[in-house]
PDB file of C-alpha atoms in Angstrom:
ATOM      1  CA  MET Z  17      50.458  62.383  92.132  1.00  0.00           C
ATOM      2  CA  ARG Z  18      47.711  65.030  91.930  1.00  0.00           C
ATOM      3  CA  LEU Z  19      46.855  67.669  89.336  1.00  0.00           C
ATOM      4  CA  ILE Z  20      46.327  71.120  90.867  1.00  0.00           C
ATOM      5  CA  ILE Z  21      44.796  73.743  88.546  1.00  0.00           C
ATOM      6  CA  LEU Z  22      45.358  77.462  89.127  1.00  0.00           C
ATOM      7  CA  THR Z  23      43.416  80.192  87.310  1.00  0.00           C
ATOM      8  CA  GLU Z  24      42.770  83.899  87.806  1.00  0.00           C
ATOM      9  CA  GLU Z  25      39.402  82.949  89.296  1.00  0.00           C
ATOM     10  CA  VAL Z  26      40.985  80.435  91.708  1.00  0.00           C
ATOM     11  CA  PRO Z  27      44.482  81.794  92.307  1.00  0.00           C
ATOM     12  CA  GLY Z  28      45.473  79.751  95.332  1.00  0.00           C
ATOM     13  CA  PRO Z  29      47.499  79.485  97.481  1.00  0.00           C
ATOM     14  CA  ALA Z  30      48.268  76.024  96.197  1.00  0.00           C
ATOM     15  CA  ILE Z  31      49.288  73.250  98.565  1.00  0.00           C
ATOM     16  CA  ALA Z  32      51.136  70.430  96.815  1.00  0.00           C
ATOM     17  CA  ARG Z  33      53.371  67.495  97.564  1.00  0.00           C
ATOM     18  CA  VAL Z  34      56.627  66.619  95.841  1.00  0.00           C
ATOM     19  CA  GLY Z  35      55.706  64.957  92.544  1.00  0.00           C
ATOM     20  CA  ASP Z  36      52.347  66.732  92.136  1.00  0.00           C
ATOM     21  CA  ILE Z  37      51.592  68.587  88.893  1.00  0.00           C
ATOM     22  CA  LEU Z  38      50.545  72.228  88.993  1.00  0.00           C
ATOM     23  CA  GLU Z  39      48.762  73.593  85.927  1.00  0.00           C
ATOM     24  CA  VAL Z  40      48.335  77.338  85.400  1.00  0.00           C
ATOM     25  CA  GLN Z  41      45.525  78.270  82.964  1.00  0.00           C
ATOM     26  CA  LEU Z  42      45.378  81.916  81.808  1.00  0.00           C
ATOM     27  CA  GLU Z  43      43.271  83.434  79.011  1.00  0.00           C
ATOM     28  CA  GLU Z  44      45.319  84.980  76.206  1.00  0.00           C
ATOM     29  CA  SER Z  45      44.461  86.685  72.890  1.00  0.00           C
ATOM     30  CA  PRO Z  46      47.479  86.187  70.617  1.00  0.00           C
ATOM     31  CA  ALA Z  47      46.128  88.480  67.885  1.00  0.00           C
ATOM     32  CA  THR Z  48      46.689  91.459  70.226  1.00  0.00           C
ATOM     33  CA  GLY Z  49      50.382  90.680  70.664  1.00  0.00           C
ATOM     34  CA  TYR Z  50      49.967  90.105  74.394  1.00  0.00           C
ATOM     35  CA  GLN Z  51      51.350  86.817  75.701  1.00  0.00           C
ATOM     36  CA  TRP Z  52      51.779  85.391  79.173  1.00  0.00           C
ATOM     37  CA  ARG Z  53      55.381  85.205  80.363  1.00  0.00           C
ATOM     38  CA  VAL Z  54      55.880  82.749  83.168  1.00  0.00           C
ATOM     39  CA  TYR Z  55      58.576  83.067  85.809  1.00  0.00           C
ATOM     40  CA  GLU Z  56      58.846  79.756  87.598  1.00  0.00           C
ATOM     41  CA  PRO Z  57      60.342  79.332  91.036  1.00  0.00           C
ATOM     42  CA  ALA Z  58      63.203  76.925  91.722  1.00  0.00           C
ATOM     43  CA  ILE Z  59      60.985  74.456  93.633  1.00  0.00           C
ATOM     44  CA  LEU Z  60      59.038  73.693  90.417  1.00  0.00           C
ATOM     45  CA  THR Z  61      60.245  72.151  87.174  1.00  0.00           C
ATOM     46  CA  PRO Z  62      58.419  73.308  84.024  1.00  0.00           C
ATOM     47  CA  SER Z  63      57.040  70.378  82.026  1.00  0.00           C
ATOM     48  CA  SER Z  64      54.942  72.048  79.287  1.00  0.00           C
ATOM     49  CA  ASN Z  65      53.834  75.443  77.994  1.00  0.00           C
ATOM     50  CA  GLU Z  66      51.207  75.553  75.254  1.00  0.00           C
ATOM     51  CA  LEU Z  67      48.493  77.762  73.816  1.00  0.00           C
ATOM     52  CA  VAL Z  68      45.114  76.037  73.479  1.00  0.00           C
ATOM     53  CA  LEU Z  69      42.106  77.344  71.527  1.00  0.00           C
ATOM     54  CA  ALA Z  70      39.312  77.919  74.040  1.00  0.00           C
ATOM     55  CA  ARG Z  71      36.485  77.911  71.483  1.00  0.00           C
ATOM     56  CA  ASP Z  72      36.490  77.149  67.771  1.00  0.00           C
ATOM     57  CA  LEU Z  73      35.307  80.619  66.733  1.00  0.00           C
ATOM     58  CA  PRO Z  74      37.104  83.330  64.745  1.00  0.00           C
ATOM     59  CA  GLY Z  75      38.861  85.718  67.138  1.00  0.00           C
ATOM     60  CA  ALA Z  76      38.114  83.504  70.134  1.00  0.00           C
ATOM     61  CA  ALA Z  77      40.358  83.679  73.148  1.00  0.00           C
ATOM     62  CA  HIS Z  78      43.020  81.096  73.775  1.00  0.00           C
ATOM     63  CA  VAL Z  79      44.219  79.665  77.051  1.00  0.00           C
ATOM     64  CA  ARG Z  80      47.902  79.557  78.012  1.00  0.00           C
ATOM     65  CA  VAL Z  81      48.416  76.236  79.814  1.00  0.00           C
ATOM     66  CA  VAL Z  82      51.667  75.868  81.729  1.00  0.00           C
ATOM     67  CA  ARG Z  83      52.440  72.733  83.727  1.00  0.00           C
ATOM     68  CA  PHE Z  84      55.016  72.300  86.462  1.00  0.00           C
ATOM     69  CA  VAL Z  85      56.150  69.357  88.544  1.00  0.00           C
ATOM     70  CA  ALA Z  86      56.757  70.051  92.228  1.00  0.00           C
ATOM     71  CA  ARG Z  87      60.344  68.861  92.614  1.00  0.00           C
ATOM     72  CA  THR Z  88      61.340  69.895  96.112  1.00  0.00           C
ATOM     73  CA  SER Z  89      59.628  71.103  99.273  1.00  0.00           C
ATOM     74  CA  GLY Z  90      59.397  74.799 100.037  1.00  0.00           C
ATOM     75  CA  THR Z  91      57.330  77.921  99.481  1.00  0.00           C
ATOM     76  CA  ALA Z  92      57.528  80.196  96.444  1.00  0.00           C
ATOM     77  CA  ASP Z  93      55.441  82.261  94.033  1.00  0.00           C
ATOM     78  CA  VAL Z  94      54.550  81.431  90.452  1.00  0.00           C
ATOM     79  CA  VAL Z  95      54.452  84.812  88.703  1.00  0.00           C
ATOM     80  CA  CYS Z  96      53.057  85.466  85.216  1.00  0.00           C
ATOM     81  CA  SER Z  97      52.882  88.744  83.320  1.00  0.00           C
ATOM     82  CA  LEU Z  98      50.702  89.500  80.303  1.00  0.00           C
ATOM     83  CA  GLN Z  99      52.673  91.744  77.997  1.00  0.00           C
ATOM     84  CA  ARG Z 100      53.856  92.325  74.475  1.00  0.00           C
ATOM     85  CA  GLU Z 101      57.443  91.459  73.692  1.00  0.00           C
ATOM     86  CA  TRP Z 102      58.479  95.105  73.368  1.00  0.00           C
ATOM     87  CA  ASP Z 103      56.620  96.448  76.413  1.00  0.00           C
ATOM     88  CA  VAL Z 104      58.440  97.158  79.661  1.00  0.00           C
ATOM     89  CA  GLU Z 105      55.349  97.125  81.882  1.00  0.00           C
ATOM     90  CA  PRO Z 106      52.838  94.261  81.791  1.00  0.00           C
ATOM     91  CA  LEU Z 107      49.176  94.829  81.041  1.00  0.00           C
ATOM     92  CA  ARG Z 108      48.229  92.415  83.821  1.00  0.00           C
ATOM     93  CA  GLU Z 109      49.930  90.087  86.297  1.00  0.00           C
ATOM     94  CA  PHE Z 110      49.037  86.819  87.954  1.00  0.00           C
ATOM     95  CA  ALA Z 111      50.804  85.507  91.033  1.00  0.00           C
ATOM     96  CA  CYS Z 112      50.116  82.464  93.139  1.00  0.00           C
ATOM     97  CA  GLN Z 113      51.867  81.222  96.231  1.00  0.00           C
ATOM     98  CA  VAL Z 114      52.801  77.553  96.069  1.00  0.00           C
ATOM     99  CA  VAL Z 115      53.614  75.486  99.144  1.00  0.00           C
ATOM    100  CA  VAL Z 116      55.232  72.145  98.373  1.00  0.00           C
ATOM    101  CA  ARG Z 117      55.389  69.600 101.161  1.00  0.00           C
ATOM    102  CA  PRO Z 118      57.532  66.451 101.203  1.00  0.00           C
TER     103      PRO Z 118
END
């Protein structure tokens, strides 16, 4: 089992095997009202979704950390949108192709 980390700086594509863990790390500033919404594909099973303080400073950015377990082989996209709850259009999007092999 491997841990594969995806960020906006290193977006992929990600090549995984069934049982591997994929971790998406995206910077988020909760004080602005914008939060990452994650739309997971069927080939991945979400295992955690948490907001972690990046630095211990007032007003510092946080990091949204979402983990998935590759549960079946196939190809799909992990798509995330940064938006406020009431907005229709996202401020920013992140997408990464994931290829899971047996």
